[in-house]
């Protein structure tokens, strides 16, 4: 089994040779720090709107080295944050509904760009399934459906599938029902981010790799090779943000881990079904997420070790054996036939979590400093919408995007250590205890345990 090497996705396509680093100090109109989806989509839309703009992207490693090249490949319309918290914005509930509508359209926008730019990322819009594998999970799914309906989401946006309807799509052990949202696509994320980086450089933006930014201030991004001076400097560093001076408590780098099987046999696929390529999760508190890959494997992710003391980062995605074993157990429990294919590769990455679990798109016109992120693990589509929004904000063009409720949203800072570490570890210990009780058929107390975890961590209900 391969471990780390950034991700299976990158190993499958091959890590490309590095683009040149910043040769020395230079000037630009817009300097973007970080070449993941957020930074690259921002550069892409800036250049499309105004080809004359001098856009420089500075990347510490290579484009797509972070979460963008390691994720579960869900291009999901899931709101990266809490409806009730975004509803505190002056536009209230209507603003939240509009943000959600824009996110749904973003799934199609990503597909459109893939078509127009010739990016073959195996994108299939098959929707997403959240399955219940116990009575307690099923009860939570039904509550969730009621909640969605109370926000106005009709059956065109989300619907319940009973056991039989679900089995027509996918057969997982003990699955008794599911919620289905049509607005989600599956991709090979490294293919998407690499294709996007190509589109960005073709547009005339300059992407410097192996160029770590050591500090950001108004008008300047500093690197060991020299400074980039620009009236607009945009921080697009998501789970890596804590390493920048002054940002240690802005976003918590939450770790997420993945495994991928070898290719499954035709017989295995016949027993599983899954011909619609829906992305898949369960309704456990410590939930998993999965996709059927374009080359006939199952890639499955979950939390593993959720957080490293002091906002520490992984080394090129390497993960501990206990996490591989834990995810492998979940996979074999759901799909016993996957045992034949074994686990071929495991890796991890960090996503950015703000203290109130709500993403932000920010631009301070006084300083020219902007940023977007804090997608809490739902950033593949959201980064596209954030990038389009940042592009409008930089150009000073009022648009339907610049008034969405995540624009200018301010999250509190995280507590200093060791409270941060204890809080996140405690949250997942409670979630796992709740899931164990549910598996043992003792469900009534689980909601209390999980709710206690939510309260500690600030996860909204
Ligand atoms: C394992 C995993 C699974 C996930 N699954 C999903 C999913 O299925 N669907 C979904 O919607 N979301 C998912 N996410 C989250 C999603 O991948 C992220 O929200 C999204 O990719 C964030 O993009 P980004 O560009 O903001 O950040 P990143 O992709 O992390 O990019 C940040 C970039 O900034 C660079 N950088 C950092 N610091 C500096 C610096 N000082 N100087 C220069 N460059 C710097 C990094 O090297 C990196 O390339 C997952 C995340 C992980 C880790």
Short mmCIF file of C-alpha atoms and ligand atoms in Angstrom, two decimals:
data_model
loop_
_atom_site.label_atom_id
_atom_site.label_comp_id
_atom_site.label_asym_id
_atom_site.label_seq_id
_atom_site.Cartn_x
_atom_site.Cartn_y
_atom_site.Cartn_z
CA UNK A 1 0.00 0.00 0.00
CA UNK A 2 1.28 3.48 -0.87
CA UNK A 3 1.08 6.07 1.88
CA UNK A 4 1.11 9.82 1.33
CA UNK A 5 2.89 10.84 -1.90
CA UNK A 6 0.47 13.81 -1.75
CA UNK A 7 -2.51 11.72 -2.92
CA UNK A 8 -3.62 8.81 -5.06
CA UNK A 9 -5.06 11.37 -7.47
CA UNK A 10 -1.66 12.93 -8.06
CA UNK A 11 0.13 9.58 -8.26
CA UNK A 12 -2.43 8.42 -10.86
CA UNK A 13 -1.72 11.37 -13.17
CA UNK A 14 1.91 11.95 -12.12
CA UNK A 15 3.17 14.98 -10.23
CA UNK A 16 4.20 17.46 -12.92
CA UNK A 17 7.63 19.11 -13.12
CA UNK A 18 7.66 22.32 -11.09
CA UNK A 19 6.99 25.58 -12.85
CA UNK A 20 9.71 28.19 -12.28
CA UNK A 21 9.81 30.04 -8.96
CA UNK A 22 9.63 33.80 -8.55
CA UNK A 23 12.93 35.08 -10.02
CA UNK A 24 13.03 38.28 -7.93
CA UNK A 25 10.93 41.22 -6.81
CA UNK A 26 8.25 42.31 -9.24
CA UNK A 27 5.07 44.38 -9.59
CA UNK A 28 1.59 43.15 -10.42
CA UNK A 29 -1.99 44.40 -10.35
CA UNK A 30 -3.16 41.44 -8.29
CA UNK A 31 -1.02 39.02 -6.30
CA UNK A 32 -2.67 35.76 -5.27
CA UNK A 33 -1.09 33.60 -2.56
CA UNK A 34 -1.88 29.89 -2.94
CA UNK A 35 -2.63 27.88 -6.09
CA UNK A 36 -5.47 25.66 -4.98
CA UNK A 37 -8.99 26.00 -6.32
CA UNK A 38 -9.56 29.35 -4.57
CA UNK A 39 -6.46 31.08 -5.89
CA UNK A 40 -6.69 29.54 -9.36
CA UNK A 41 -10.39 30.23 -9.90
CA UNK A 42 -9.83 33.83 -8.78
CA UNK A 43 -6.99 34.24 -11.27
CA UNK A 44 -9.05 32.54 -13.99
CA UNK A 45 -12.04 34.86 -13.65
CA UNK A 46 -9.92 37.98 -13.20
CA UNK A 47 -8.14 37.34 -16.48
CA UNK A 48 -11.38 36.51 -18.28
CA UNK A 49 -12.97 39.74 -17.08
CA UNK A 50 -9.93 41.89 -17.78
CA UNK A 51 -7.21 40.22 -19.87
CA UNK A 52 -4.96 43.24 -19.39
CA UNK A 53 -4.63 42.71 -15.62
CA UNK A 54 -1.19 41.57 -14.45
CA UNK A 55 -2.06 38.63 -12.19
CA UNK A 56 0.70 36.80 -10.30
CA UNK A 57 0.01 33.58 -8.35
CA UNK A 58 2.56 32.49 -5.74
CA UNK A 59 2.48 28.84 -4.67
CA UNK A 60 4.67 27.31 -1.93
CA UNK A 61 4.75 23.84 -3.53
CA UNK A 62 2.94 23.17 -6.81
CA UNK A 63 -0.57 24.01 -8.04
CA UNK A 64 -2.96 21.60 -6.37
CA UNK A 65 -0.54 20.43 -3.68
CA UNK A 66 -3.05 21.20 -0.91
CA UNK A 67 -6.60 20.01 -0.33
CA UNK A 68 -7.52 20.78 -3.95
CA UNK A 69 -5.43 17.86 -5.20
CA UNK A 70 -6.25 15.48 -2.36
CA UNK A 71 -10.00 15.71 -1.74
CA UNK A 72 -12.90 13.33 -2.16
CA UNK A 73 -13.80 14.77 -5.54
CA UNK A 74 -17.27 15.94 -4.62
CA UNK A 75 -18.19 19.07 -6.55
CA UNK A 76 -20.91 19.69 -4.03
CA UNK A 77 -23.48 22.45 -3.61
CA UNK A 78 -23.44 21.89 0.18
CA UNK A 79 -23.41 25.21 2.02
CA UNK A 80 -20.00 25.69 3.65
CA UNK A 81 -21.42 27.01 6.89
CA UNK A 82 -24.58 27.43 8.88
CA UNK A 83 -27.80 28.79 7.43
CA UNK A 84 -28.83 30.37 10.71
CA UNK A 85 -25.47 32.14 11.12
CA UNK A 86 -25.44 33.47 7.55
CA UNK A 87 -29.03 34.59 8.10
CA UNK A 88 -27.72 37.17 10.59
CA UNK A 89 -26.59 39.09 7.47
CA UNK A 90 -28.87 42.05 6.61
CA UNK A 91 -30.34 40.08 3.69
CA UNK A 92 -31.52 37.44 6.18
CA UNK A 93 -32.99 34.17 5.05
CA UNK A 94 -33.39 35.39 1.47
CA UNK A 95 -29.64 35.97 1.25
CA UNK A 96 -28.97 32.44 2.46
CA UNK A 97 -31.36 31.00 -0.13
CA UNK A 98 -29.57 32.99 -2.82
CA UNK A 99 -26.15 31.74 -1.69
CA UNK A 100 -27.48 28.18 -1.84
CA UNK A 101 -28.91 28.74 -5.31
CA UNK A 102 -25.61 30.14 -6.52
CA UNK A 103 -23.79 27.11 -5.11
CA UNK A 104 -26.11 24.76 -6.99
CA UNK A 105 -25.44 26.66 -10.21
CA UNK A 106 -21.74 26.51 -9.48
CA UNK A 107 -21.73 22.73 -9.98
CA UNK A 108 -22.79 23.40 -13.59
CA UNK A 109 -20.33 26.28 -13.92
CA UNK A 110 -17.43 23.98 -13.03
CA UNK A 111 -18.70 21.49 -15.62
CA UNK A 112 -19.00 24.26 -18.21
CA UNK A 113 -15.41 25.43 -17.68
CA UNK A 114 -14.19 21.84 -17.94
CA UNK A 115 -15.92 21.55 -21.32
CA UNK A 116 -14.77 24.96 -22.58
CA UNK A 117 -11.16 24.55 -21.44
CA UNK A 118 -10.83 20.91 -22.46
CA UNK A 119 -10.28 19.72 -18.87
CA UNK A 120 -10.95 15.99 -18.64
CA UNK A 121 -11.48 15.44 -14.92
CA UNK A 122 -13.98 12.59 -15.22
CA UNK A 123 -16.77 14.91 -14.12
CA UNK A 124 -20.15 13.20 -13.83
CA UNK A 125 -23.10 14.99 -12.24
CA UNK A 126 -24.79 12.05 -10.54
CA UNK A 127 -25.94 13.80 -7.38
CA UNK A 128 -25.08 12.79 -3.85
CA UNK A 129 -26.48 10.20 -1.45
CA UNK A 130 -26.36 10.27 2.34
CA UNK A 131 -27.28 6.78 3.48
CA UNK A 132 -28.55 5.65 6.87
CA UNK A 133 -27.14 2.34 8.06
CA UNK A 134 -29.07 2.14 11.33
CA UNK A 135 -32.48 3.14 12.65
CA UNK A 136 -30.93 6.05 14.57
CA UNK A 137 -29.22 7.35 11.43
CA UNK A 138 -32.47 6.97 9.52
CA UNK A 139 -34.32 9.00 12.15
CA UNK A 140 -31.70 11.75 11.82
CA UNK A 141 -32.03 11.71 8.04
CA UNK A 142 -35.78 12.22 8.29
CA UNK A 143 -35.29 15.08 10.76
CA UNK A 144 -32.80 16.58 8.37
CA UNK A 145 -35.29 16.33 5.53
CA UNK A 146 -37.85 18.20 7.62
CA UNK A 147 -35.24 20.85 8.33
CA UNK A 148 -34.45 21.19 4.61
CA UNK A 149 -38.15 21.51 3.82
CA UNK A 150 -38.50 24.22 6.50
CA UNK A 151 -35.90 26.21 4.55
CA UNK A 152 -37.89 25.79 1.36
CA UNK A 153 -35.91 22.97 -0.28
CA UNK A 154 -38.44 20.94 -2.26
CA UNK A 155 -38.04 17.49 -3.82
CA UNK A 156 -36.12 18.96 -6.76
CA UNK A 157 -33.34 19.88 -4.33
CA UNK A 158 -33.45 16.96 -1.87
CA UNK A 159 -35.59 13.88 -1.50
CA UNK A 160 -35.81 10.78 0.65
CA UNK A 161 -35.17 7.35 -0.92
CA UNK A 162 -36.56 4.31 0.87
CA UNK A 163 -34.62 1.06 1.11
CA UNK A 164 -35.91 -0.25 -2.22
CA UNK A 165 -35.33 3.01 -4.10
CA UNK A 166 -31.82 3.21 -2.68
CA UNK A 167 -31.06 -0.40 -3.62
CA UNK A 168 -31.92 0.52 -7.21
CA UNK A 169 -28.96 2.89 -7.13
CA UNK A 170 -26.51 1.33 -4.71
CA UNK A 171 -26.37 -1.63 -2.34
CA UNK A 172 -24.52 -1.05 0.93
CA UNK A 173 -24.74 -3.30 3.99
CA UNK A 174 -27.55 -2.36 6.38
CA UNK A 175 -28.54 0.71 4.32
CA UNK A 176 -32.19 1.42 5.13
CA UNK A 177 -32.75 4.74 3.37
CA UNK A 178 -31.02 7.81 2.04
CA UNK A 179 -31.33 11.46 1.22
CA UNK A 180 -30.55 12.32 -2.38
CA UNK A 181 -29.45 15.72 -3.68
CA UNK A 182 -29.05 15.95 -7.47
CA UNK A 183 -26.67 18.94 -7.37
CA UNK A 184 -23.31 17.26 -6.95
CA UNK A 185 -20.73 15.96 -9.41
CA UNK A 186 -17.87 13.54 -9.03
CA UNK A 187 -14.40 14.48 -10.30
CA UNK A 188 -10.78 13.36 -10.21
CA UNK A 189 -9.64 16.42 -8.24
CA UNK A 190 -5.99 16.45 -9.33
CA UNK A 191 -7.11 16.35 -12.97
CA UNK A 192 -9.41 19.29 -12.28
CA UNK A 193 -6.86 21.43 -10.47
CA UNK A 194 -4.08 20.62 -12.94
CA UNK A 195 -6.37 21.45 -15.87
CA UNK A 196 -7.40 24.68 -14.19
CA UNK A 197 -3.77 25.67 -13.57
CA UNK A 198 -3.15 25.12 -17.28
CA UNK A 199 -6.13 27.32 -18.19
CA UNK A 200 -4.88 30.02 -15.81
CA UNK A 201 -1.39 30.13 -17.31
CA UNK A 202 -2.82 30.08 -20.85
CA UNK A 203 -4.85 33.15 -19.90
CA UNK A 204 -1.62 35.05 -19.26
CA UNK A 205 -1.56 34.96 -15.44
CA UNK A 206 1.89 34.05 -14.14
CA UNK A 207 2.07 31.11 -11.73
CA UNK A 208 5.26 30.79 -9.72
CA UNK A 209 5.70 27.48 -7.91
CA UNK A 210 8.10 26.53 -5.10
CA UNK A 211 7.63 30.11 -3.88
CA UNK A 212 6.48 30.26 -0.26
CA UNK A 213 5.09 33.57 0.91
CA UNK A 214 6.49 34.44 4.32
CA UNK A 215 4.29 37.44 5.06
CA UNK A 216 1.42 39.39 3.58
CA UNK A 217 0.85 43.11 4.16
CA UNK A 218 -0.97 45.88 2.32
CA UNK A 219 0.55 46.13 -1.14
CA UNK A 220 3.12 43.36 -0.66
CA UNK A 221 3.64 39.60 -0.49
CA UNK A 222 7.09 38.75 0.78
CA UNK A 223 9.00 35.62 -0.33
CA UNK A 224 12.61 34.45 0.13
CA UNK A 225 13.16 35.21 -3.58
CA UNK A 226 11.84 38.79 -3.41
CA UNK A 227 8.62 40.72 -2.94
CA UNK A 228 5.59 41.04 -5.17
CA UNK A 229 4.15 44.56 -4.95
CA UNK A 230 0.49 44.82 -5.91
CA UNK A 231 -2.44 47.02 -4.89
CA UNK A 232 -4.42 43.80 -4.27
CA UNK A 233 -2.98 40.85 -2.35
CA UNK A 234 -5.29 37.87 -1.88
CA UNK A 235 -4.72 35.14 0.70
CA UNK A 236 -5.99 31.79 -0.63
CA UNK A 237 -4.17 29.42 1.69
CA UNK A 238 -7.07 27.60 3.46
CA UNK A 239 -5.76 24.85 5.80
CA UNK A 240 -2.20 26.24 5.60
CA UNK A 241 -3.21 29.73 6.78
CA UNK A 242 -2.08 29.20 10.39
CA UNK A 243 1.57 29.27 9.26
CA UNK A 244 1.34 32.88 8.09
CA UNK A 245 2.33 35.60 10.57
CA UNK A 246 -0.69 36.91 12.47
CA UNK A 247 -3.02 34.14 11.22
CA UNK A 248 -2.32 31.38 13.74
CA UNK A 249 -5.85 31.37 15.13
CA UNK A 250 -7.80 32.30 11.96
CA UNK A 251 -8.48 28.86 10.47
CA UNK A 252 -8.00 25.51 12.16
CA UNK A 253 -6.27 22.97 9.87
CA UNK A 254 -8.64 20.01 10.18
CA UNK A 255 -7.19 16.79 8.90
CA UNK A 256 -9.16 14.50 6.61
CA UNK A 257 -7.89 11.12 5.42
CA UNK A 258 -8.64 8.94 2.43
CA UNK A 259 -8.08 5.42 1.17
CA UNK A 260 -8.60 3.98 -2.29
CA UNK A 261 -9.10 0.35 -3.25
CA UNK A 262 -7.57 -1.42 -6.21
CA UNK A 263 -9.87 -1.70 -9.24
CA UNK A 264 -12.94 -3.80 -8.39
CA UNK A 265 -14.03 -6.72 -10.58
CA UNK A 266 -17.15 -6.53 -12.75
CA UNK A 267 -18.81 -9.02 -10.39
CA UNK A 268 -18.12 -6.74 -7.43
CA UNK A 269 -19.64 -3.78 -9.26
CA UNK A 270 -22.67 -5.87 -10.17
CA UNK A 271 -23.27 -6.60 -6.50
CA UNK A 272 -22.76 -2.96 -5.45
CA UNK A 273 -24.52 -1.25 -8.35
CA UNK A 274 -23.60 2.46 -8.12
CA UNK A 275 -23.97 2.96 -11.86
CA UNK A 276 -25.07 6.58 -11.41
CA UNK A 277 -21.72 7.63 -9.90
CA UNK A 278 -23.42 9.50 -7.05
CA UNK A 279 -21.05 10.68 -4.39
CA UNK A 280 -21.78 8.90 -1.13
CA UNK A 281 -21.71 9.61 2.59
CA UNK A 282 -23.34 8.12 5.66
CA UNK A 283 -25.24 9.74 8.51
CA UNK A 284 -22.82 8.69 11.27
CA UNK A 285 -21.60 11.51 13.52
CA UNK A 286 -18.04 10.77 12.40
CA UNK A 287 -19.26 10.40 8.83
CA UNK A 288 -17.45 9.04 5.80
CA UNK A 289 -17.52 10.28 2.19
CA UNK A 290 -16.83 8.25 -0.93
CA UNK A 291 -16.89 8.13 -4.70
CA UNK A 292 -16.77 5.49 -7.42
CA UNK A 293 -13.71 6.52 -9.39
CA UNK A 294 -13.48 6.75 -13.15
CA UNK A 295 -11.13 3.74 -13.14
CA UNK A 296 -13.43 1.46 -11.14
CA UNK A 297 -12.21 1.85 -7.57
CA UNK A 298 -13.81 3.18 -4.41
CA UNK A 299 -12.15 6.18 -2.77
CA UNK A 300 -13.39 6.71 0.78
CA UNK A 301 -12.52 9.37 3.32
CA UNK A 302 -13.14 10.22 6.94
CA UNK A 303 -11.63 12.10 9.79
CA UNK A 304 -8.87 9.79 11.18
CA UNK A 305 -6.63 11.93 13.41
CA UNK A 306 -8.67 15.14 13.19
CA UNK A 307 -6.15 17.71 14.36
CA UNK A 308 -2.46 18.00 15.21
CA UNK A 309 -1.38 20.03 18.24
CA UNK A 310 -0.34 23.59 17.39
CA UNK A 311 -2.07 23.47 13.97
CA UNK A 312 0.57 21.05 12.72
CA UNK A 313 0.48 19.79 9.13
CA UNK A 314 1.04 16.38 7.54
CA UNK A 315 4.13 15.54 5.48
CA UNK A 316 3.04 15.14 1.85
CA UNK A 317 -0.16 13.43 2.96
CA UNK A 318 1.36 10.56 4.99
CA UNK A 319 -1.11 9.02 7.45
CA UNK A 320 -0.86 6.69 10.43
CA UNK A 321 -1.69 2.96 10.03
CA UNK A 322 -4.52 3.13 12.59
CA UNK A 323 -6.45 5.55 10.35
CA UNK A 324 -6.00 3.28 7.32
CA UNK A 325 -7.30 0.36 9.39
CA UNK A 326 -10.25 2.40 10.69
CA UNK A 327 -11.32 3.59 7.21
CA UNK A 328 -10.75 0.10 5.81
CA UNK A 329 -13.11 -1.36 8.41
CA UNK A 330 -15.86 1.11 7.46
CA UNK A 331 -15.37 0.38 3.77
CA UNK A 332 -15.52 -3.42 4.20
CA UNK A 333 -18.53 -3.12 6.48
CA UNK A 334 -20.42 -1.12 3.86
CA UNK A 335 -19.15 -3.07 0.85
CA UNK A 336 -17.75 -6.50 1.90
CA UNK A 337 -16.78 -7.34 -1.71
CA UNK A 338 -14.13 -4.61 -1.65
CA UNK A 339 -11.95 -6.94 0.46
CA UNK A 340 -10.91 -8.64 -2.83
CA UNK A 341 -9.32 -5.45 -4.15
CA UNK A 342 -7.41 -4.40 -1.01
CA UNK A 343 -6.38 -0.85 -0.20
CA UNK A 344 -3.90 0.50 -2.68
CA UNK A 345 -3.14 3.99 -1.40
CA UNK A 346 -3.89 6.16 1.65
CA UNK A 347 -3.27 9.86 2.19
CA UNK A 348 -4.55 12.91 4.03
CA UNK A 349 -4.78 16.68 3.78
CA UNK A 350 -5.98 19.71 5.65
CA UNK A 351 -9.12 21.74 5.24
CA UNK A 352 -9.70 25.15 6.83
CA UNK A 353 -12.23 25.44 9.65
CA UNK A 354 -13.24 28.85 11.05
CA UNK A 355 -14.36 29.11 14.68
CA UNK A 356 -18.03 29.48 13.67
CA UNK A 357 -17.76 26.96 10.79
CA UNK A 358 -18.83 29.57 8.21
CA UNK A 359 -16.79 30.41 5.11
CA UNK A 360 -15.87 33.96 4.17
CA UNK A 361 -15.07 35.96 1.06
CA UNK A 362 -13.42 39.20 2.11
CA UNK A 363 -11.96 42.28 0.45
CA UNK A 364 -10.85 45.36 2.35
CA UNK A 365 -10.86 48.20 -0.17
CA UNK A 366 -8.74 50.39 2.15
CA UNK A 367 -5.80 47.99 2.25
CA UNK A 368 -6.40 45.92 -0.90
CA UNK A 369 -6.09 42.79 1.22
CA UNK A 370 -8.55 40.03 0.51
CA UNK A 371 -9.09 36.39 1.22
CA UNK A 372 -11.53 33.53 0.80
CA UNK A 373 -11.84 30.21 2.56
CA UNK A 374 -12.93 28.35 5.66
CA UNK A 375 -15.07 25.98 3.60
CA UNK A 376 -15.04 23.30 6.34
CA UNK A 377 -14.55 20.48 3.84
CA UNK A 378 -17.08 21.68 1.25
CA UNK A 379 -14.76 23.78 -0.87
CA UNK A 380 -14.51 22.23 -4.32
CA UNK A 381 -17.50 24.06 -5.80
CA UNK A 382 -17.55 26.82 -3.18
CA UNK A 383 -14.01 27.88 -4.17
CA UNK A 384 -15.26 28.52 -7.70
CA UNK A 385 -18.04 30.78 -6.42
CA UNK A 386 -15.60 32.45 -4.02
CA UNK A 387 -13.12 32.98 -6.86
CA UNK A 388 -15.74 34.61 -9.06
CA UNK A 389 -16.77 36.78 -6.13
CA UNK A 390 -13.23 37.86 -5.29
CA UNK A 391 -12.69 38.73 -8.94
CA UNK A 392 -15.73 41.05 -8.85
CA UNK A 393 -14.65 42.57 -5.53
CA UNK A 394 -11.12 43.28 -6.78
CA UNK A 395 -12.48 44.92 -9.92
CA UNK A 396 -14.92 46.93 -7.83
CA UNK A 397 -17.84 45.64 -9.88
CA UNK A 398 -21.03 45.30 -7.84
CA UNK A 399 -22.74 42.04 -8.77
CA UNK A 400 -25.24 39.54 -7.35
CA UNK A 401 -22.20 37.70 -5.98
CA UNK A 402 -20.71 40.59 -4.03
CA UNK A 403 -23.83 40.88 -1.87
CA UNK A 404 -24.03 37.21 -0.85
CA UNK A 405 -24.08 36.78 2.94
CA UNK A 406 -20.63 35.16 3.17
CA UNK A 407 -19.04 38.31 1.74
CA UNK A 408 -17.46 40.22 4.60
CA UNK A 409 -18.51 37.56 7.12
CA UNK A 410 -16.28 37.70 10.20
CA UNK A 411 -15.60 34.55 12.24
CA UNK A 412 -14.16 34.70 15.74
CA UNK A 413 -10.60 33.48 16.30
CA UNK A 414 -9.83 30.02 17.67
CA UNK A 415 -8.72 29.60 21.27
CA UNK A 416 -5.00 29.28 21.92
CA UNK A 417 -3.53 25.82 22.63
CA UNK A 418 -4.08 23.51 24.41
CA UNK A 419 -7.80 24.44 24.35
CA UNK A 420 -7.93 24.14 20.55
CA UNK A 421 -6.41 20.66 20.57
CA UNK A 422 -8.53 19.44 23.46
CA UNK A 423 -11.71 20.82 21.89
CA UNK A 424 -11.27 19.14 18.50
CA UNK A 425 -10.03 15.84 19.93
CA UNK A 426 -12.90 15.94 22.44
CA UNK A 427 -15.43 16.58 19.67
CA UNK A 428 -14.39 13.51 17.71
CA UNK A 429 -14.09 11.34 20.82
CA UNK A 430 -17.73 12.22 21.58
CA UNK A 431 -18.83 11.61 17.98
CA UNK A 432 -17.16 8.20 17.95
CA UNK A 433 -18.65 7.28 21.31
CA UNK A 434 -22.07 8.28 19.97
CA UNK A 435 -21.56 6.14 16.86
CA UNK A 436 -20.42 3.16 18.96
CA UNK A 437 -23.54 3.43 21.12
CA UNK A 438 -25.69 3.57 18.01
CA UNK A 439 -24.02 0.47 16.55
CA UNK A 440 -24.75 -1.29 19.82
CA UNK A 441 -28.41 -0.35 19.42
CA UNK A 442 -28.38 2.14 22.32
CA UNK A 443 -29.39 5.19 20.39
CA UNK A 444 -31.32 7.43 22.80
CA UNK A 445 -28.18 8.85 24.45
CA UNK A 446 -26.25 9.41 21.26
CA UNK A 447 -27.84 12.70 20.37
CA UNK A 448 -26.84 14.09 23.77
CA UNK A 449 -23.22 13.04 23.31
CA UNK A 450 -23.04 14.39 19.80
CA UNK A 451 -24.77 17.61 20.81
CA UNK A 452 -22.19 18.07 23.58
CA UNK A 453 -19.48 17.73 20.92
CA UNK A 454 -21.20 20.32 18.75
CA UNK A 455 -21.41 22.74 21.66
CA UNK A 456 -17.70 22.37 22.49
CA UNK A 457 -16.64 22.95 18.92
CA UNK A 458 -19.15 25.63 17.95
CA UNK A 459 -20.75 23.52 15.20
CA UNK A 460 -24.16 25.08 14.62
CA UNK A 461 -27.35 23.04 14.73
C1 LIG B 1 -8.98 14.75 2.32
C2 LIG B 1 -9.90 15.87 1.93
C3 LIG B 1 -11.11 15.57 1.33
C4 LIG B 1 -11.98 16.61 0.94
N1 LIG B 1 -13.08 16.30 0.21
C5 LIG B 1 -13.84 17.30 -0.31
C6 LIG B 1 -14.87 17.01 -1.23
O1 LIG B 1 -15.07 15.86 -1.62
N2 LIG B 1 -15.64 18.05 -1.67
C7 LIG B 1 -15.43 19.34 -1.27
O2 LIG B 1 -16.17 20.24 -1.66
N3 LIG B 1 -14.38 19.64 -0.46
C8 LIG B 1 -13.58 18.66 -0.01
N4 LIG B 1 -12.49 18.96 0.75
C9 LIG B 1 -12.16 20.37 0.95
C10 LIG B 1 -11.63 20.99 -0.34
O3 LIG B 1 -10.66 20.16 -0.91
C11 LIG B 1 -11.06 22.36 -0.01
O4 LIG B 1 -12.06 23.13 0.62
C12 LIG B 1 -10.58 23.12 -1.24
O5 LIG B 1 -9.75 22.33 -2.04
C13 LIG B 1 -9.86 24.37 -0.77
O6 LIG B 1 -9.17 24.94 -1.84
P1 LIG B 1 -8.15 26.12 -1.51
O7 LIG B 1 -7.57 26.54 -2.78
O8 LIG B 1 -8.83 27.15 -0.71
O9 LIG B 1 -7.07 25.45 -0.56
P2 LIG B 1 -5.88 24.44 -0.92
O10 LIG B 1 -6.24 23.52 -2.02
O11 LIG B 1 -5.42 23.82 0.34
O12 LIG B 1 -4.77 25.38 -1.51
C14 LIG B 1 -3.98 26.22 -0.74
C15 LIG B 1 -2.66 26.35 -1.48
O13 LIG B 1 -1.92 27.37 -0.86
C16 LIG B 1 -0.56 26.98 -0.85
N5 LIG B 1 0.07 27.74 0.23
C17 LIG B 1 -0.17 27.64 1.55
N6 LIG B 1 0.58 28.52 2.24
C18 LIG B 1 1.28 29.21 1.32
C19 LIG B 1 2.25 30.25 1.41
N7 LIG B 1 2.63 30.77 2.58
N8 LIG B 1 2.80 30.72 0.26
C20 LIG B 1 2.40 30.24 -0.95
N9 LIG B 1 1.51 29.23 -1.07
C21 LIG B 1 0.96 28.74 0.03
C22 LIG B 1 -0.62 25.48 -0.57
O14 LIG B 1 0.57 24.83 -0.96
C23 LIG B 1 -1.82 25.08 -1.40
O15 LIG B 1 -1.46 24.68 -2.70
C24 LIG B 1 -11.62 17.96 1.19
C25 LIG B 1 -10.42 18.25 1.82
C26 LIG B 1 -9.56 17.23 2.19
C27 LIG B 1 -8.26 17.56 2.84
#
